[in-house]
Amino acid sequence: MPDIGFVWSELGGDPALLARVSTVVRPGALPARLPVRELARACVGACALAAAELGAHRAGRVEVPRVTVDDGAVATAFTGERHLLVDGRAPQTFAPLSRFWRTADGWVRTHANYPHHRARLLHALDVPEDPAAVGSALRDRPALEVEEAVYGAGGLAVALRTPAEWAAHDQAAALATRPLVERVRLDTSRARALPPLDGTPLLPAAGLRVLDLTRVLAGPVATRTLALLGADVLRLDAPHLPELPDQHADTGFGKRSATLDLAAGHDRFEELLAAADVVVTGYRPGALDRFGLSPEALAERRPGLVVAQVSAWGAYGPWGGRRGFDSLVQVATGIAAVEGSAERPGALPAQALDHGTGYLLAAAVLRALTEQAYGDAAGGGRLVRLALARTAAWLQDGSPLPEDGAAADGAGADGAGADGAEVGTVPYDGPARWLAETDSPVGRLRYARPAVSFADGPHDWARPPGPWGVDAARW
């Protein structure tokens, strides 16, 4: 069963600090056969504890602020894209061609939200942009054949596998050899001096500059969290790959957004890198290396940098270079089979792999900053790396919950009380109390409030999102 104690150990945290975490348990939040609520709670709790720890160091406090993890806030944040309203309009979260399809021997799931992925899917199947034509083309072909053909064309389609079938896959074997959170020291540069903090709210990442080279959800969730905690986050995108507007509105809180061609704008990027403290990347492994953006190359040019990477399948194994998204990882790793039925595959109640991995990535960055400035082995650049498929393996490490998806709540079952924290149990009555509204340059927004919470910490982002790509590429 996922719990914060395991996550905190993976992050290299002091186990004594787990006693600072309290959990409000709300049965009924994020119902599923797999322990989704426990995973979500652990990821958010570890991130909040990492933030409180860094904040205490920078403020000169003897005691780390208390952390409260509320299942209601966590569930609302993990489904935040579904609660978003832009001027009263609900966004479309999945395009018509992003769905499950029957094949000759099973099921595949496709992802075609972005125009270039949609075009490659249609090219691979040699059909027009029509769901009926796509369905007809897929019904007569084996699922694995479709998977390979679409990936070969640069698109995204994954065959449904059971947990046992995924366990026998070479990519699953590669993942099994890796920790949930990979942590590597990149150089031996001197420890950075983080300026002290005073006053409230306590902003652990205040004064830190974060270059955000991520897309979609897991990476943007991580950088949105760092922005909440006070970091100056500058998101950079290629001018020819615009983000989906509603997706940007959901994950753009607290950030600035600029476009930059990494080839033509090399000098400008180097200026940004020279003053950056953290670089977060979310593209498939190796995709940015040709621009000199491998972790080792970045650390060589900017000693002491924290580099954070997130990918779908991991940076290793036969699928290490493949594109992927949360929905596709659920299908490949057996989650969709567990959550479905004999008639049709299912899905988790949230894009929990994306959200959970995003909070873990932010936590890993915060812990790396703490170790750099205050640890026994202070100084040195750091690399932290996570993968959605590795998070999926962690989710499936425990046994599925009963058919009704109801967890056995209580201190031992939820893992919160097992770490010495106080646990309260109250009914879950929906997301309303964890939603807020604000005006923004992209319209009136209803959005999920932050789930990361600790004593004297921030309660909301300092700025709403603006339109994609309108800011200057400068600090």
mmCIF file of N, CA and C in Angstrom, residues 397-458:
data_model
loop_
_atom_site.group_PDB
_atom_site.id
_atom_site.type_symbol
_atom_site.label_atom_id
_atom_site.label_comp_id
_atom_site.label_asym_id
_atom_site.label_seq_id
_atom_site.Cartn_x
_atom_site.Cartn_y
_atom_site.Cartn_z
ATOM 1 N N ASP A 397 2.018 -2.187 -6.354
ATOM 2 C CA ASP A 397 2.781 -3.053 -5.448
ATOM 3 C C ASP A 397 1.885 -3.731 -4.430
ATOM 4 N N GLY A 398 0.849 -3.023 -3.950
ATOM 5 C CA GLY A 398 -0.064 -3.610 -2.976
ATOM 6 C C GLY A 398 -1.203 -4.330 -3.670
ATOM 7 N N SER A 399 -2.018 -4.980 -2.895
ATOM 8 C CA SER A 399 -3.170 -5.697 -3.451
ATOM 9 C C SER A 399 -4.267 -4.712 -3.816
ATOM 10 N N PRO A 400 -5.047 -5.018 -4.868
ATOM 11 C CA PRO A 400 -6.208 -4.176 -5.164
ATOM 12 C C PRO A 400 -7.169 -4.141 -3.980
ATOM 13 N N LEU A 401 -7.922 -3.052 -3.899
ATOM 14 C CA LEU A 401 -8.909 -2.888 -2.844
ATOM 15 C C LEU A 401 -10.145 -3.725 -3.176
ATOM 16 N N PRO A 402 -11.101 -3.838 -2.267
ATOM 17 C CA PRO A 402 -12.326 -4.579 -2.568
ATOM 18 C C PRO A 402 -13.038 -4.014 -3.793
ATOM 19 N N GLU A 403 -13.994 -4.793 -4.334
ATOM 20 C CA GLU A 403 -14.663 -4.425 -5.579
ATOM 21 C C GLU A 403 -15.328 -3.055 -5.513
ATOM 22 N N ASP A 404 -15.784 -2.633 -4.319
ATOM 23 C CA ASP A 404 -16.444 -1.333 -4.217
ATOM 24 C C ASP A 404 -15.443 -0.197 -4.115
ATOM 25 N N GLY A 405 -14.145 -0.526 -4.114
ATOM 26 C CA GLY A 405 -13.121 0.501 -4.082
ATOM 27 C C GLY A 405 -12.951 1.164 -2.745
ATOM 28 N N ALA A 406 -13.569 0.636 -1.695
ATOM 29 C CA ALA A 406 -13.496 1.277 -0.383
ATOM 30 C C ALA A 406 -12.289 0.775 0.373
ATOM 31 N N ALA A 407 -11.393 1.685 0.720
ATOM 32 C CA ALA A 407 -10.215 1.305 1.487
ATOM 33 C C ALA A 407 -10.603 1.066 2.939
ATOM 34 N N ALA A 408 -9.798 0.267 3.598
ATOM 35 C CA ALA A 408 -9.973 0.076 5.038
ATOM 36 C C ALA A 408 -9.287 1.213 5.748
ATOM 37 N N ASP A 409 -10.051 2.260 6.083
ATOM 38 C CA ASP A 409 -9.435 3.445 6.662
ATOM 39 C C ASP A 409 -8.999 3.213 8.091
ATOM 40 N N GLY A 410 -8.088 4.057 8.530
ATOM 41 C CA GLY A 410 -7.551 3.951 9.872
ATOM 42 C C GLY A 410 -6.069 4.161 9.843
ATOM 43 N N ALA A 411 -5.466 4.318 10.998
ATOM 44 C CA ALA A 411 -4.053 4.679 11.065
ATOM 45 C C ALA A 411 -3.164 3.685 10.347
ATOM 46 N N GLY A 412 -3.312 2.411 10.657
ATOM 47 C CA GLY A 412 -2.432 1.433 10.044
ATOM 48 C C GLY A 412 -2.689 1.268 8.562
ATOM 49 N N ALA A 413 -3.963 1.227 8.166
ATOM 50 C CA ALA A 413 -4.286 0.978 6.762
ATOM 51 C C ALA A 413 -3.875 2.121 5.866
ATOM 52 N N ASP A 414 -3.963 3.344 6.344
ATOM 53 C CA ASP A 414 -3.661 4.481 5.499
ATOM 54 C C ASP A 414 -2.205 4.890 5.545
ATOM 55 N N GLY A 415 -1.447 4.377 6.441
ATOM 56 C CA GLY A 415 -0.041 4.690 6.476
ATOM 57 C C GLY A 415 0.288 5.998 7.157
ATOM 58 N N ALA A 416 -0.723 6.825 7.459
ATOM 59 C CA ALA A 416 -0.434 8.105 8.094
ATOM 60 C C ALA A 416 -0.158 7.900 9.573
ATOM 61 N N GLY A 417 -1.058 7.215 10.249
ATOM 62 C CA GLY A 417 -0.847 6.968 11.657
ATOM 63 C C GLY A 417 0.342 6.065 11.915
ATOM 64 N N ALA A 418 0.663 5.202 10.938
ATOM 65 C CA ALA A 418 1.802 4.305 11.104
ATOM 66 C C ALA A 418 3.103 5.069 11.244
ATOM 67 N N ASP A 419 3.133 6.321 10.763
ATOM 68 C CA ASP A 419 4.329 7.137 10.855
ATOM 69 C C ASP A 419 4.272 8.091 12.052
ATOM 70 N N GLY A 420 3.345 7.898 12.928
ATOM 71 C CA GLY A 420 3.292 8.710 14.138
ATOM 72 C C GLY A 420 2.451 9.955 14.010
ATOM 73 N N ALA A 421 1.740 10.145 12.876
ATOM 74 C CA ALA A 421 0.949 11.338 12.683
ATOM 75 C C ALA A 421 -0.439 11.160 13.266
ATOM 76 N N GLU A 422 -1.098 12.276 13.568
ATOM 77 C CA GLU A 422 -2.476 12.238 14.010
ATOM 78 C C GLU A 422 -3.370 12.034 12.795
ATOM 79 N N VAL A 423 -4.400 11.227 12.948
ATOM 80 C CA VAL A 423 -5.295 10.927 11.844
ATOM 81 C C VAL A 423 -6.723 11.217 12.270
ATOM 82 N N GLY A 424 -7.450 11.960 11.437
ATOM 83 C CA GLY A 424 -8.869 12.179 11.652
ATOM 84 C C GLY A 424 -9.630 11.644 10.463
ATOM 85 N N THR A 425 -10.839 11.148 10.677
ATOM 86 C CA THR A 425 -11.656 10.606 9.601
ATOM 87 C C THR A 425 -12.977 11.342 9.564
ATOM 88 N N VAL A 426 -13.307 11.936 8.406
ATOM 89 C CA VAL A 426 -14.546 12.684 8.230
ATOM 90 C C VAL A 426 -15.107 12.346 6.857
ATOM 91 N N PRO A 427 -16.402 12.533 6.653
ATOM 92 C CA PRO A 427 -16.996 12.205 5.353
ATOM 93 C C PRO A 427 -16.462 13.095 4.244
ATOM 94 N N TYR A 428 -16.447 12.554 3.029
ATOM 95 C CA TYR A 428 -16.107 13.341 1.841
ATOM 96 C C TYR A 428 -17.396 13.813 1.197
ATOM 97 N N ASP A 429 -17.561 15.117 1.070
ATOM 98 C CA ASP A 429 -18.812 15.663 0.546
ATOM 99 C C ASP A 429 -18.608 16.418 -0.755
ATOM 100 N N GLY A 430 -17.598 16.037 -1.512
ATOM 101 C CA GLY A 430 -17.388 16.651 -2.818
ATOM 102 C C GLY A 430 -16.324 17.730 -2.800
ATOM 103 N N PRO A 431 -15.995 18.290 -3.980
ATOM 104 C CA PRO A 431 -14.848 19.194 -4.111
ATOM 105 C C PRO A 431 -15.122 20.662 -3.824
ATOM 106 N N ALA A 432 -16.356 21.048 -3.569
ATOM 107 C CA ALA A 432 -16.728 22.470 -3.584
ATOM 108 C C ALA A 432 -15.839 23.333 -2.694
ATOM 109 N N ARG A 433 -15.521 22.870 -1.496
ATOM 110 C CA ARG A 433 -14.775 23.731 -0.565
ATOM 111 C C ARG A 433 -13.325 23.942 -0.995
ATOM 112 N N TRP A 434 -12.840 23.144 -1.943
ATOM 113 C CA TRP A 434 -11.450 23.278 -2.389
ATOM 114 C C TRP A 434 -11.351 23.893 -3.785
ATOM 115 N N LEU A 435 -12.436 24.535 -4.232
ATOM 116 C CA LEU A 435 -12.433 25.253 -5.493
ATOM 117 C C LEU A 435 -12.463 26.750 -5.231
ATOM 118 N N ALA A 436 -11.840 27.516 -6.118
ATOM 119 C CA ALA A 436 -11.808 28.968 -5.996
ATOM 120 C C ALA A 436 -12.006 29.584 -7.370
ATOM 121 N N GLU A 437 -12.237 30.888 -7.395
ATOM 122 C CA GLU A 437 -12.384 31.610 -8.656
ATOM 123 C C GLU A 437 -11.497 32.843 -8.660
ATOM 124 N N THR A 438 -11.048 33.213 -9.843
ATOM 125 C CA THR A 438 -10.227 34.412 -9.990
ATOM 126 C C THR A 438 -10.338 34.932 -11.415
ATOM 127 N N ASP A 439 -10.162 36.234 -11.561
ATOM 128 C CA ASP A 439 -10.033 36.810 -12.901
ATOM 129 C C ASP A 439 -8.597 36.620 -13.370
ATOM 130 N N SER A 440 -8.428 36.477 -14.667
ATOM 131 C CA SER A 440 -7.100 36.282 -15.233
ATOM 132 C C SER A 440 -7.079 36.846 -16.643
ATOM 133 N N PRO A 441 -5.892 36.992 -17.227
ATOM 134 C CA PRO A 441 -5.822 37.458 -18.621
ATOM 135 C C PRO A 441 -6.481 36.524 -19.622
ATOM 136 N N VAL A 442 -6.754 35.267 -19.227
ATOM 137 C CA VAL A 442 -7.407 34.333 -20.157
ATOM 138 C C VAL A 442 -8.893 34.157 -19.830
ATOM 139 N N GLY A 443 -9.408 34.932 -18.867
ATOM 140 C CA GLY A 443 -10.818 34.860 -18.531
ATOM 141 C C GLY A 443 -11.047 34.575 -17.054
ATOM 142 N N ARG A 444 -12.290 34.526 -16.673
ATOM 143 C CA ARG A 444 -12.663 34.184 -15.303
ATOM 144 C C ARG A 444 -12.470 32.686 -15.116
ATOM 145 N N LEU A 445 -11.662 32.309 -14.125
ATOM 146 C CA LEU A 445 -11.306 30.914 -13.926
ATOM 147 C C LEU A 445 -11.892 30.369 -12.630
ATOM 148 N N ARG A 446 -12.474 29.182 -12.717
ATOM 149 C CA ARG A 446 -12.704 28.368 -11.536
ATOM 150 C C ARG A 446 -11.646 27.283 -11.557
ATOM 151 N N TYR A 447 -10.997 27.061 -10.419
ATOM 152 C CA TYR A 447 -9.855 26.156 -10.396
ATOM 153 C C TYR A 447 -9.737 25.476 -9.038
ATOM 154 N N ALA A 448 -8.939 24.415 -9.014
ATOM 155 C CA ALA A 448 -8.678 23.700 -7.765
ATOM 156 C C ALA A 448 -7.597 24.430 -6.980
ATOM 157 N N ARG A 449 -7.873 24.669 -5.720
ATOM 158 C CA ARG A 449 -6.878 25.311 -4.861
ATOM 159 C C ARG A 449 -5.721 24.352 -4.581
ATOM 160 N N PRO A 450 -4.572 24.869 -4.160
ATOM 161 C CA PRO A 450 -3.408 23.999 -3.919
ATOM 162 C C PRO A 450 -3.688 22.948 -2.853
ATOM 163 N N ALA A 451 -3.165 21.753 -3.089
ATOM 164 C CA ALA A 451 -3.293 20.670 -2.103
ATOM 165 C C ALA A 451 -2.126 20.666 -1.131
ATOM 166 N N VAL A 452 -0.987 21.246 -1.529
ATOM 167 C CA VAL A 452 0.197 21.298 -0.665
ATOM 168 C C VAL A 452 -0.044 22.340 0.420
ATOM 169 N N SER A 453 0.025 21.904 1.682
ATOM 170 C CA SER A 453 -0.319 22.795 2.783
ATOM 171 C C SER A 453 0.551 22.509 3.999
ATOM 172 N N PHE A 454 1.083 23.566 4.618
ATOM 173 C CA PHE A 454 1.823 23.447 5.873
ATOM 174 C C PHE A 454 1.675 24.743 6.651
ATOM 175 N N ALA A 455 1.924 24.698 7.935
ATOM 176 C CA ALA A 455 1.723 25.856 8.802
ATOM 177 C C ALA A 455 2.541 27.044 8.314
ATOM 178 N N ASP A 456 1.894 28.203 8.209
ATOM 179 C CA ASP A 456 2.500 29.458 7.750
ATOM 180 C C ASP A 456 2.854 29.449 6.276
ATOM 181 N N GLY A 457 2.447 28.413 5.554
ATOM 182 C CA GLY A 457 2.758 28.340 4.131
ATOM 183 C C GLY A 457 1.738 29.073 3.275
ATOM 184 N N PRO A 458 1.968 29.155 1.968
ATOM 185 C CA PRO A 458 1.031 29.853 1.077
ATOM 186 C C PRO A 458 -0.249 29.053 0.886
#
